[in-house]
mmCIF file of C-alpha atoms in Angstrom:
data_model
loop_
_atom_site.group_PDB
_atom_site.id
_atom_site.type_symbol
_atom_site.label_atom_id
_atom_site.label_comp_id
_atom_site.label_asym_id
_atom_site.label_seq_id
_atom_site.Cartn_x
_atom_site.Cartn_y
_atom_site.Cartn_z
ATOM 1 C CA MET A 214 2.152 -15.187 7.193
ATOM 2 C CA LYS A 215 5.421 -13.010 7.442
ATOM 3 C CA LYS A 216 5.259 -10.659 9.713
ATOM 4 C CA ILE A 217 6.233 -7.553 8.640
ATOM 5 C CA LEU A 218 6.930 -3.819 10.228
ATOM 6 C CA VAL A 219 6.142 -0.616 8.020
ATOM 7 C CA THR A 220 7.307 2.064 9.897
ATOM 8 C CA GLY A 221 5.297 5.932 8.962
ATOM 9 C CA GLY A 222 2.585 3.316 7.494
ATOM 10 C CA LEU A 223 -0.425 5.349 7.928
ATOM 11 C CA GLY A 224 1.594 8.353 5.442
ATOM 12 C CA PHE A 225 1.304 8.776 1.879
ATOM 13 C CA ILE A 226 3.568 5.719 0.802
ATOM 14 C CA GLY A 227 3.504 3.668 3.684
ATOM 15 C CA SER A 228 -0.559 3.506 3.008
ATOM 16 C CA HIS A 229 -0.133 2.661 -0.651
ATOM 17 C CA VAL A 230 2.790 -0.271 0.229
ATOM 18 C CA VAL A 231 0.731 -1.287 3.461
ATOM 19 C CA VAL A 232 -1.766 -2.215 0.805
ATOM 20 C CA GLU A 233 0.094 -4.117 -1.813
ATOM 21 C CA LEU A 234 1.928 -6.293 1.173
ATOM 22 C CA GLN A 235 -1.247 -7.257 2.540
ATOM 23 C CA ASN A 236 -2.854 -8.223 -1.028
ATOM 24 C CA SER A 237 0.772 -9.991 -1.342
ATOM 25 C CA GLY A 238 0.204 -12.274 1.864
ATOM 26 C CA PHE A 239 1.941 -10.362 4.058
ATOM 27 C CA GLU A 240 0.834 -9.918 7.781
ATOM 28 C CA VAL A 241 1.633 -5.686 8.074
ATOM 29 C CA VAL A 242 2.031 -4.164 11.819
ATOM 30 C CA ILE A 243 2.270 -0.122 11.304
ATOM 31 C CA ILE A 244 3.983 1.963 13.519
ATOM 32 C CA ASP A 245 3.425 6.108 12.937
ATOM 33 C CA ASP A 246 3.556 8.718 15.378
ATOM 34 C CA LEU A 247 0.517 10.452 14.006
ATOM 35 C CA SER A 248 2.589 13.702 13.754
ATOM 36 C CA ASN A 249 1.970 13.416 9.539
ATOM 37 C CA SER A 250 -0.873 11.640 9.369
ATOM 38 C CA ARG A 251 -4.295 10.533 10.204
ATOM 39 C CA ILE A 252 -5.415 7.259 12.251
ATOM 40 C CA GLU A 253 -8.415 7.347 9.862
ATOM 41 C CA VAL A 254 -6.008 6.585 7.325
ATOM 42 C CA LEU A 255 -6.394 2.662 9.280
ATOM 43 C CA GLU A 256 -9.818 2.080 8.293
ATOM 44 C CA GLN A 257 -9.063 3.124 4.834
ATOM 45 C CA ILE A 258 -6.842 0.672 4.351
ATOM 46 C CA THR A 259 -8.849 -1.920 6.556
ATOM 47 C CA GLU A 260 -11.730 -0.848 3.711
ATOM 48 C CA VAL A 261 -9.822 -1.433 1.079
ATOM 49 C CA THR A 262 -7.916 -4.922 1.789
ATOM 50 C CA GLU A 263 -10.816 -6.236 4.144
ATOM 51 C CA ILE A 264 -7.671 -6.694 6.903
ATOM 52 C CA LYS A 265 -7.499 -4.261 9.786
ATOM 53 C CA PRO A 266 -3.334 -4.292 10.314
ATOM 54 C CA GLU A 267 -1.941 -4.416 13.675
ATOM 55 C CA PHE A 268 -1.273 -0.638 14.895
ATOM 56 C CA HIS A 269 1.018 1.196 17.406
ATOM 57 C CA GLN A 270 1.136 5.377 18.022
ATOM 58 C CA ILE A 271 4.667 4.619 19.061
ATOM 59 C CA ASP A 272 7.628 8.157 18.113
ATOM 60 C CA LEU A 273 10.669 6.229 17.053
ATOM 61 C CA ARG A 274 12.585 8.997 19.094
ATOM 62 C CA ASP A 275 11.756 7.196 22.242
ATOM 63 C CA LYS A 276 14.568 4.463 22.154
ATOM 64 C CA LYS A 277 12.726 2.948 25.181
ATOM 65 C CA ALA A 278 9.696 2.555 22.943
ATOM 66 C CA VAL A 279 11.167 1.179 20.385
ATOM 67 C CA TYR A 280 13.014 -1.967 22.362
ATOM 68 C CA ASN A 281 9.676 -2.471 24.025
ATOM 69 C CA PHE A 282 8.138 -2.777 20.870
ATOM 70 C CA PHE A 283 10.595 -5.521 19.414
ATOM 71 C CA ASN A 284 10.821 -7.589 22.881
ATOM 72 C CA GLU A 285 7.226 -7.834 22.397
ATOM 73 C CA ASN A 286 6.737 -8.404 18.813
ATOM 74 C CA LYS A 287 8.341 -11.018 16.627
ATOM 75 C CA ILE A 288 9.241 -9.190 13.617
ATOM 76 C CA GLU A 289 10.588 -10.802 9.987
ATOM 77 C CA GLY A 290 10.911 -7.305 8.435
ATOM 78 C CA VAL A 291 10.982 -3.790 8.143
ATOM 79 C CA ILE A 292 10.518 -1.099 5.870
ATOM 80 C CA HIS A 293 11.115 2.259 7.274
ATOM 81 C CA PHE A 294 9.353 5.102 6.032
ATOM 82 C CA ALA A 295 9.189 7.288 9.229
ATOM 83 C CA ALA A 296 10.924 10.830 8.702
ATOM 84 C CA PHE A 297 9.844 14.163 8.020
ATOM 85 C CA LYS A 298 10.684 15.170 4.611
ATOM 86 C CA ALA A 299 10.019 18.488 2.486
ATOM 87 C CA VAL A 300 13.349 19.981 1.705
ATOM 88 C CA GLY A 301 12.918 23.667 2.134
ATOM 89 C CA GLU A 302 11.204 23.058 5.769
ATOM 90 C CA SER A 303 14.613 21.275 6.778
ATOM 91 C CA VAL A 304 16.338 24.280 5.422
ATOM 92 C CA GLN A 305 14.532 26.579 8.151
ATOM 93 C CA LYS A 306 14.733 23.293 11.240
ATOM 94 C CA PRO A 307 17.762 21.075 10.311
ATOM 95 C CA LEU A 308 18.333 20.090 14.054
ATOM 96 C CA ASP A 309 14.595 18.669 13.847
ATOM 97 C CA TYR A 310 15.360 16.765 10.448
ATOM 98 C CA TYR A 311 18.611 14.874 12.302
ATOM 99 C CA GLU A 312 17.075 14.468 15.235
ATOM 100 C CA ASN A 313 13.733 12.834 13.581
ATOM 101 C CA ASN A 314 15.215 11.243 10.598
ATOM 102 C CA ILE A 315 18.449 9.678 12.064
ATOM 103 C CA ASN A 316 18.130 8.777 15.228
ATOM 104 C CA ALA A 317 14.436 6.757 14.840
ATOM 105 C CA LEU A 318 16.893 4.910 11.891
ATOM 106 C CA VAL A 319 19.821 4.098 14.378
ATOM 107 C CA TYR A 320 17.151 3.098 17.067
ATOM 108 C CA LEU A 321 15.562 0.605 15.053
ATOM 109 C CA LEU A 322 18.678 -0.665 13.658
ATOM 110 C CA GLN A 323 19.935 -1.366 16.810
ATOM 111 C CA GLU A 324 16.678 -3.096 17.748
ATOM 112 C CA MET A 325 17.051 -5.558 14.562
ATOM 113 C CA LYS A 326 20.302 -6.540 15.187
ATOM 114 C CA GLY A 327 19.558 -7.400 18.681
ATOM 115 C CA ARG A 328 16.989 -9.774 17.458
ATOM 116 C CA ASN A 329 18.235 -11.119 14.466
ATOM 117 C CA VAL A 330 15.487 -9.175 12.268
ATOM 118 C CA ASP A 331 17.435 -9.764 9.064
ATOM 119 C CA HIS A 332 16.097 -7.482 5.876
ATOM 120 C CA PHE A 333 15.615 -4.287 5.696
ATOM 121 C CA ILE A 334 14.170 -1.675 3.114
ATOM 122 C CA PHE A 335 14.895 1.828 3.246
ATOM 123 C CA SER A 336 12.982 4.780 2.447
ATOM 124 C CA SER A 337 15.198 6.625 0.473
ATOM 125 C CA SER A 338 15.418 9.919 -1.879
ATOM 126 C CA CYS A 339 17.040 10.721 -5.934
ATOM 127 C CA THR A 340 18.200 13.754 -3.548
ATOM 128 C CA VAL A 341 21.416 11.567 -2.595
ATOM 129 C CA TYR A 342 22.909 12.842 -6.139
ATOM 130 C CA GLY A 343 22.132 16.431 -5.609
ATOM 131 C CA GLN A 344 22.171 17.980 -9.269
ATOM 132 C CA ALA A 345 23.614 15.094 -11.348
ATOM 133 C CA ASP A 346 26.060 15.271 -14.101
ATOM 134 C CA LYS A 347 24.126 13.369 -16.095
ATOM 135 C CA LEU A 348 20.715 12.446 -17.011
ATOM 136 C CA PRO A 349 18.433 10.136 -17.135
ATOM 137 C CA ILE A 350 20.047 9.470 -13.467
ATOM 138 C CA THR A 351 22.030 5.341 -13.011
ATOM 139 C CA GLU A 352 22.894 4.143 -9.691
ATOM 140 C CA LYS A 353 26.476 4.843 -10.896
ATOM 141 C CA ALA A 354 25.979 8.163 -10.195
ATOM 142 C CA PRO A 355 27.922 9.881 -7.654
ATOM 143 C CA ILE A 356 26.823 10.831 -4.253
ATOM 144 C CA LYS A 357 26.958 14.571 -4.219
ATOM 145 C CA LEU A 358 26.758 17.281 -1.021
ATOM 146 C CA ALA A 359 23.322 17.579 -0.071
ATOM 147 C CA LYS A 360 22.166 20.598 -1.366
ATOM 148 C CA SER A 361 19.235 20.358 2.167
ATOM 149 C CA PRO A 362 19.539 18.427 5.582
ATOM 150 C CA TYR A 363 16.447 16.598 4.487
ATOM 151 C CA GLY A 364 18.989 15.307 1.424
ATOM 152 C CA ASN A 365 21.595 14.999 3.778
ATOM 153 C CA THR A 366 19.620 12.596 6.263
ATOM 154 C CA LYS A 367 18.821 10.329 3.220
ATOM 155 C CA GLN A 368 23.053 10.725 2.433
ATOM 156 C CA ILE A 369 23.776 9.451 5.710
ATOM 157 C CA GLY A 370 20.638 6.906 6.599
ATOM 158 C CA GLU A 371 22.153 5.266 3.188
ATOM 159 C CA GLU A 372 25.440 5.264 5.178
ATOM 160 C CA ILE A 373 24.512 4.034 8.857
ATOM 161 C CA ILE A 374 22.770 1.139 6.226
ATOM 162 C CA LYS A 375 24.990 -0.078 4.714
ATOM 163 C CA ASP A 376 28.184 0.183 7.628
ATOM 164 C CA SER A 377 25.518 -1.599 9.630
ATOM 165 C CA CYS A 378 25.123 -4.549 6.555
ATOM 166 C CA LYS A 379 28.931 -5.007 6.776
ATOM 167 C CA ALA A 380 29.478 -4.893 10.480
ATOM 168 C CA TYR A 381 26.891 -7.260 11.800
ATOM 169 C CA ASN A 382 26.245 -9.053 8.151
ATOM 170 C CA MET A 383 22.211 -7.986 7.902
ATOM 171 C CA ASN A 384 20.633 -7.776 4.332
ATOM 172 C CA ALA A 385 19.038 -4.263 3.069
ATOM 173 C CA ILE A 386 18.170 -2.549 0.202
ATOM 174 C CA ALA A 387 17.372 0.954 -0.413
ATOM 175 C CA LEU A 388 14.902 2.843 -2.784
ATOM 176 C CA ARG A 389 15.931 5.867 -4.252
ATOM 177 C CA TYR A 390 12.496 7.431 -5.104
ATOM 178 C CA PHE A 391 11.361 9.567 -7.424
ATOM 179 C CA ASN A 392 8.450 11.918 -6.922
ATOM 180 C CA PRO A 393 5.597 9.824 -6.252
ATOM 181 C CA ILE A 394 2.089 11.069 -6.954
ATOM 182 C CA GLY A 395 -1.633 9.802 -7.303
ATOM 183 C CA ALA A 396 -3.693 7.919 -4.956
ATOM 184 C CA HIS A 397 -5.128 4.297 -4.678
ATOM 185 C CA GLU A 398 -7.687 3.794 -7.504
ATOM 186 C CA SER A 399 -10.633 2.522 -4.816
ATOM 187 C CA ILE A 400 -9.782 6.680 -3.947
ATOM 188 C CA LYS A 401 -9.594 5.341 -0.183
ATOM 189 C CA ILE A 402 -6.102 6.537 0.117
ATOM 190 C CA GLY A 403 -4.129 9.123 -1.148
ATOM 191 C CA GLU A 404 -2.343 11.946 -0.129
ATOM 192 C CA LEU A 405 -3.495 14.240 2.736
ATOM 193 C CA PRO A 406 -1.027 16.309 4.216
ATOM 194 C CA LEU A 407 -1.302 18.025 7.230
ATOM 195 C CA GLY A 408 -1.498 22.250 7.009
ATOM 196 C CA VAL A 409 -0.139 23.246 4.154
ATOM 197 C CA PRO A 410 0.687 21.276 1.316
ATOM 198 C CA GLN A 411 5.313 20.455 0.665
ATOM 199 C CA ASN A 412 4.901 18.914 -2.889
ATOM 200 C CA LEU A 413 3.401 20.163 -6.192
ATOM 201 C CA ILE A 414 0.689 17.704 -6.845
ATOM 202 C CA PRO A 415 -1.332 17.894 -3.558
ATOM 203 C CA PHE A 416 -0.888 21.957 -3.921
ATOM 204 C CA ILE A 417 -2.385 21.489 -7.136
ATOM 205 C CA THR A 418 -5.275 19.726 -6.402
ATOM 206 C CA GLN A 419 -5.473 21.763 -3.207
ATOM 207 C CA THR A 420 -6.119 25.093 -5.786
ATOM 208 C CA ALA A 421 -7.805 23.226 -8.005
ATOM 209 C CA ALA A 422 -10.429 22.539 -5.199
ATOM 210 C CA GLY A 423 -10.601 26.227 -4.106
ATOM 211 C CA ILE A 424 -8.719 25.431 -0.758
ATOM 212 C CA ARG A 425 -6.033 27.255 -1.986
ATOM 213 C CA GLU A 426 -6.178 30.826 -3.632
ATOM 214 C CA GLU A 427 -3.014 29.887 -5.887
ATOM 215 C CA LEU A 428 0.009 27.871 -7.069
ATOM 216 C CA ALA A 429 2.868 29.315 -6.720
ATOM 217 C CA VAL A 430 5.909 27.979 -8.926
ATOM 218 C CA PHE A 431 9.125 28.157 -8.229
ATOM 219 C CA GLY A 432 11.378 29.546 -10.193
ATOM 220 C CA ASP A 433 10.663 30.206 -14.035
ATOM 221 C CA ASP A 434 14.307 30.944 -14.944
ATOM 222 C CA TYR A 435 15.938 27.083 -14.707
ATOM 223 C CA PRO A 436 17.688 26.136 -17.599
ATOM 224 C CA THR A 437 15.112 24.185 -19.129
ATOM 225 C CA SER A 438 12.495 24.362 -22.051
ATOM 226 C CA ASP A 439 10.303 26.324 -19.751
ATOM 227 C CA GLY A 440 12.608 28.013 -17.537
ATOM 228 C CA THR A 441 10.954 25.474 -14.811
ATOM 229 C CA ALA A 442 12.425 22.224 -12.840
ATOM 230 C CA ILE A 443 11.910 19.182 -13.830
ATOM 231 C CA ARG A 444 11.483 15.758 -12.469
ATOM 232 C CA ASP A 445 10.342 12.161 -12.666
ATOM 233 C CA TYR A 446 6.485 11.727 -11.277
ATOM 234 C CA ILE A 447 5.893 8.292 -10.502
ATOM 235 C CA HIS A 448 2.280 6.566 -9.371
ATOM 236 C CA VAL A 449 2.178 5.479 -5.885
ATOM 237 C CA VAL A 450 0.770 2.421 -7.014
ATOM 238 C CA ASP A 451 4.148 1.603 -8.714
ATOM 239 C CA LEU A 452 6.476 2.879 -5.724
ATOM 240 C CA ALA A 453 4.344 0.933 -3.476
ATOM 241 C CA LYS A 454 4.549 -2.771 -5.553
ATOM 242 C CA ALA A 455 8.408 -2.236 -5.473
ATOM 243 C CA HIS A 456 8.936 -2.429 -2.485
ATOM 244 C CA VAL A 457 7.180 -5.798 -2.221
ATOM 245 C CA LYS A 458 9.780 -6.789 -4.932
ATOM 246 C CA ALA A 459 12.281 -5.738 -2.470
ATOM 247 C CA LEU A 460 11.269 -7.006 -0.058
ATOM 248 C CA GLN A 461 10.660 -10.171 -1.491
ATOM 249 C CA ARG A 462 14.490 -10.642 -3.012
ATOM 250 C CA LEU A 463 15.787 -10.438 0.680
ATOM 251 C CA LEU A 464 13.362 -13.028 1.736
ATOM 252 C CA ASN A 465 13.874 -14.857 -0.974
ATOM 253 C CA LYS A 466 17.993 -14.320 -0.723
ATOM 254 C CA GLN A 467 18.623 -13.413 -3.922
ATOM 255 C CA ASN A 468 20.093 -10.180 -2.664
ATOM 256 C CA LYS A 469 24.205 -10.235 -4.727
ATOM 257 C CA GLU A 470 24.994 -7.999 -1.832
ATOM 258 C CA ASN A 471 24.477 -7.062 1.715
ATOM 259 C CA PHE A 472 23.513 -3.775 1.147
ATOM 260 C CA GLU A 473 21.384 -2.662 -2.651
ATOM 261 C CA PHE A 474 20.115 0.440 -3.986
ATOM 262 C CA PHE A 475 17.186 0.834 -6.849
ATOM 263 C CA ASN A 476 15.918 4.150 -8.671
ATOM 264 C CA VAL A 477 12.685 4.038 -8.915
ATOM 265 C CA GLY A 478 10.891 6.376 -11.085
ATOM 266 C CA THR A 479 9.288 5.701 -14.976
ATOM 267 C CA GLY A 480 12.041 7.166 -16.324
ATOM 268 C CA LYS A 481 10.675 10.460 -17.505
ATOM 269 C CA GLY A 482 10.690 13.711 -16.436
ATOM 270 C CA SER A 483 8.101 16.365 -16.482
ATOM 271 C CA SER A 484 8.503 20.226 -15.938
ATOM 272 C CA VAL A 485 6.081 22.015 -13.617
ATOM 273 C CA MET A 486 4.774 23.238 -16.230
ATOM 274 C CA GLU A 487 3.942 20.137 -18.524
ATOM 275 C CA VAL A 488 2.462 18.868 -15.203
ATOM 276 C CA ILE A 489 -0.033 21.738 -14.906
ATOM 277 C CA LYS A 490 -0.520 21.731 -18.433
ATOM 278 C CA ALA A 491 -1.235 17.512 -18.123
ATOM 279 C CA PHE A 492 -3.494 18.353 -15.135
ATOM 280 C CA GLU A 493 -5.910 21.391 -16.604
ATOM 281 C CA LYS A 494 -6.144 18.484 -19.625
ATOM 282 C CA VAL A 495 -7.468 14.958 -17.697
ATOM 283 C CA THR A 496 -9.507 17.082 -15.109
ATOM 284 C CA GLN A 497 -10.488 19.925 -17.083
ATOM 285 C CA GLN A 498 -9.690 22.431 -14.092
ATOM 286 C CA PRO A 499 -7.687 25.135 -14.865
ATOM 287 C CA LEU A 500 -5.497 26.107 -12.542
ATOM 288 C CA ASN A 501 -4.682 29.481 -10.766
ATOM 289 C CA TYR A 502 -0.801 30.221 -10.594
ATOM 290 C CA ARG A 503 2.012 32.453 -10.238
ATOM 291 C CA ILE A 504 5.239 32.755 -10.676
ATOM 292 C CA ALA A 505 7.067 32.534 -7.255
ATOM 293 C CA ALA A 506 11.294 32.712 -6.150
ATOM 294 C CA ARG A 507 13.175 29.766 -6.223
ATOM 295 C CA ARG A 508 13.301 27.438 -3.244
ATOM 296 C CA GLU A 509 16.233 27.020 -1.529
ATOM 297 C CA GLY A 510 17.320 23.528 -1.507
ATOM 298 C CA ASP A 511 15.754 22.570 -5.039
ATOM 299 C CA ILE A 512 17.380 20.966 -8.219
ATOM 300 C CA THR A 513 16.993 22.099 -11.464
ATOM 301 C CA SER A 514 16.640 18.457 -13.165
ATOM 302 C CA ALA A 515 16.346 15.005 -11.922
ATOM 303 C CA TYR A 516 14.775 11.946 -13.556
ATOM 304 C CA ALA A 517 15.640 7.941 -13.271
ATOM 305 C CA ASP A 518 17.437 5.529 -15.122
ATOM 306 C CA THR A 519 15.082 2.226 -14.413
ATOM 307 C CA THR A 520 16.950 -0.322 -16.122
ATOM 308 C CA LYS A 521 18.709 -1.926 -12.825
ATOM 309 C CA ALA A 522 14.990 -2.182 -11.099
ATOM 310 C CA ASN A 523 13.391 -2.804 -14.437
ATOM 311 C CA GLU A 524 16.100 -6.132 -14.913
ATOM 312 C CA VAL A 525 17.299 -6.684 -10.878
ATOM 313 C CA LEU A 526 13.501 -6.224 -9.520
ATOM 314 C CA GLU A 527 11.271 -7.186 -12.233
ATOM 315 C CA TRP A 528 9.847 -4.298 -11.934
ATOM 316 C CA LYS A 529 8.404 -2.087 -14.269
ATOM 317 C CA PRO A 530 5.839 1.458 -13.528
ATOM 318 C CA GLN A 531 2.391 0.784 -15.395
ATOM 319 C CA GLU A 532 0.555 3.857 -14.851
ATOM 320 C CA THR A 533 0.674 6.945 -16.824
ATOM 321 C CA LEU A 534 0.843 11.197 -15.593
ATOM 322 C CA GLU A 535 -2.298 11.300 -16.786
ATOM 323 C CA GLU A 536 -3.255 8.249 -14.995
ATOM 324 C CA ALA A 537 -2.079 9.133 -11.622
ATOM 325 C CA LEU A 538 -3.073 13.078 -11.946
ATOM 326 C CA LEU A 539 -6.761 11.808 -12.340
ATOM 327 C CA SER A 540 -6.473 9.780 -9.410
ATOM 328 C CA ALA A 541 -5.134 12.317 -7.153
ATOM 329 C CA TRP A 542 -7.807 14.903 -8.283
ATOM 330 C CA LYS A 543 -10.465 12.492 -7.540
ATOM 331 C CA TRP A 544 -8.920 11.701 -4.118
ATOM 332 C CA GLN A 545 -8.991 14.888 -3.675
ATOM 333 C CA GLN A 546 -13.091 15.498 -4.612
ATOM 334 C CA LYS A 547 -13.367 13.367 -2.393
ATOM 335 C CA GLN A 548 -12.049 15.283 0.341
ATOM 336 C CA SER A 549 -13.495 18.982 -0.653
#
C-alpha cells in the first residue's frame, strides 16, 4: 500500500478525502493542528472505513516539526489541505493568512524535494479566477487580481508549486474547488466549523436547527436574477473522489505536464436564494433569514466548466444540490 500524507486531514474536505483514499487501498497518515477541527473526527473516520489512520498533531508553520515528520516517515504522496480558508476573515487578518498558508506550503515542498517525494495534490480554489469575464469558468480563464488575501494565498501557492515543479522536476496537480457542501452518506463525518460558520451551508443548517437566530444573506443587489450571489455547490464526496483520481494520475505517471490544474465543480451555478429555497423544500424546514450588506472580497458569480476534469481525470460529480443539502441537514441533526 502506498503511504499518503493528508495535511488538514481532520477538516471537512480532508476527512472525506481520507475516507475515499482508504476505500481505494491507500495507507493514510494525517497531519492536523486541530485549529479548526476536532480530534473526534479521527474516530469517526475509523467508524466509516474500519481503518484507523495514523495521526500526528503538528503545526506546519513549525519547520523543525515538519522536518522531523518527514525524517521519520516514508511518504509517497502528499495531499495538502491545511490552510486558513475564510475570505472575510482573511481581509481582517491578512498576515495570519500569509504566514499560515504560504509558510506551511514552502516547508512541505522543501521536505518533499529533499526526499524525492514526487506526488503533490494542492487544495486550490476558484477564487484564483476572481470575477471571471466569462461563465462558466474554464481553466483557460485568466488569473485575476485577487479580491482577498485568502484568494491571493491560493494564487501565490500555485505559483510556488509551478516554480518548484519546474526547478526540481516534481509533479503536482492543483484542484480548483468551487463550493463543497454536504456530508458522507454514513452521516458520521461532515462540516462542523468551530465558532461562527464562514460558509453558507453550515450557517443554513445551524439556523434551521435553532443554533443561530437568523441567516444573513450578504447582498441582494448583485446583477443576478434574484440579486444574490451565484456559486457552484459540489457534494464533498464527489470532490473527495476527484482527489483520488488526481493522485492516481500522478502515481501512474499519466500527467502530461509537471504541474496541472483542474476545476472541480458541478458546472451549474445556484444563487443564495435558490439554495435557501432548495433547502426548505428538501428538509421541510423554514429558514429565518435577513438581507445584510455585501461582504468585502465576495464576487458576483462563479461556476465551473468541468470539461477538462471530466475528460482528463475521467471524473464526474454524481450528487445533486438537493442530495447534498439533505445530507448536510442530517449531519446537523446528529450534532444537535
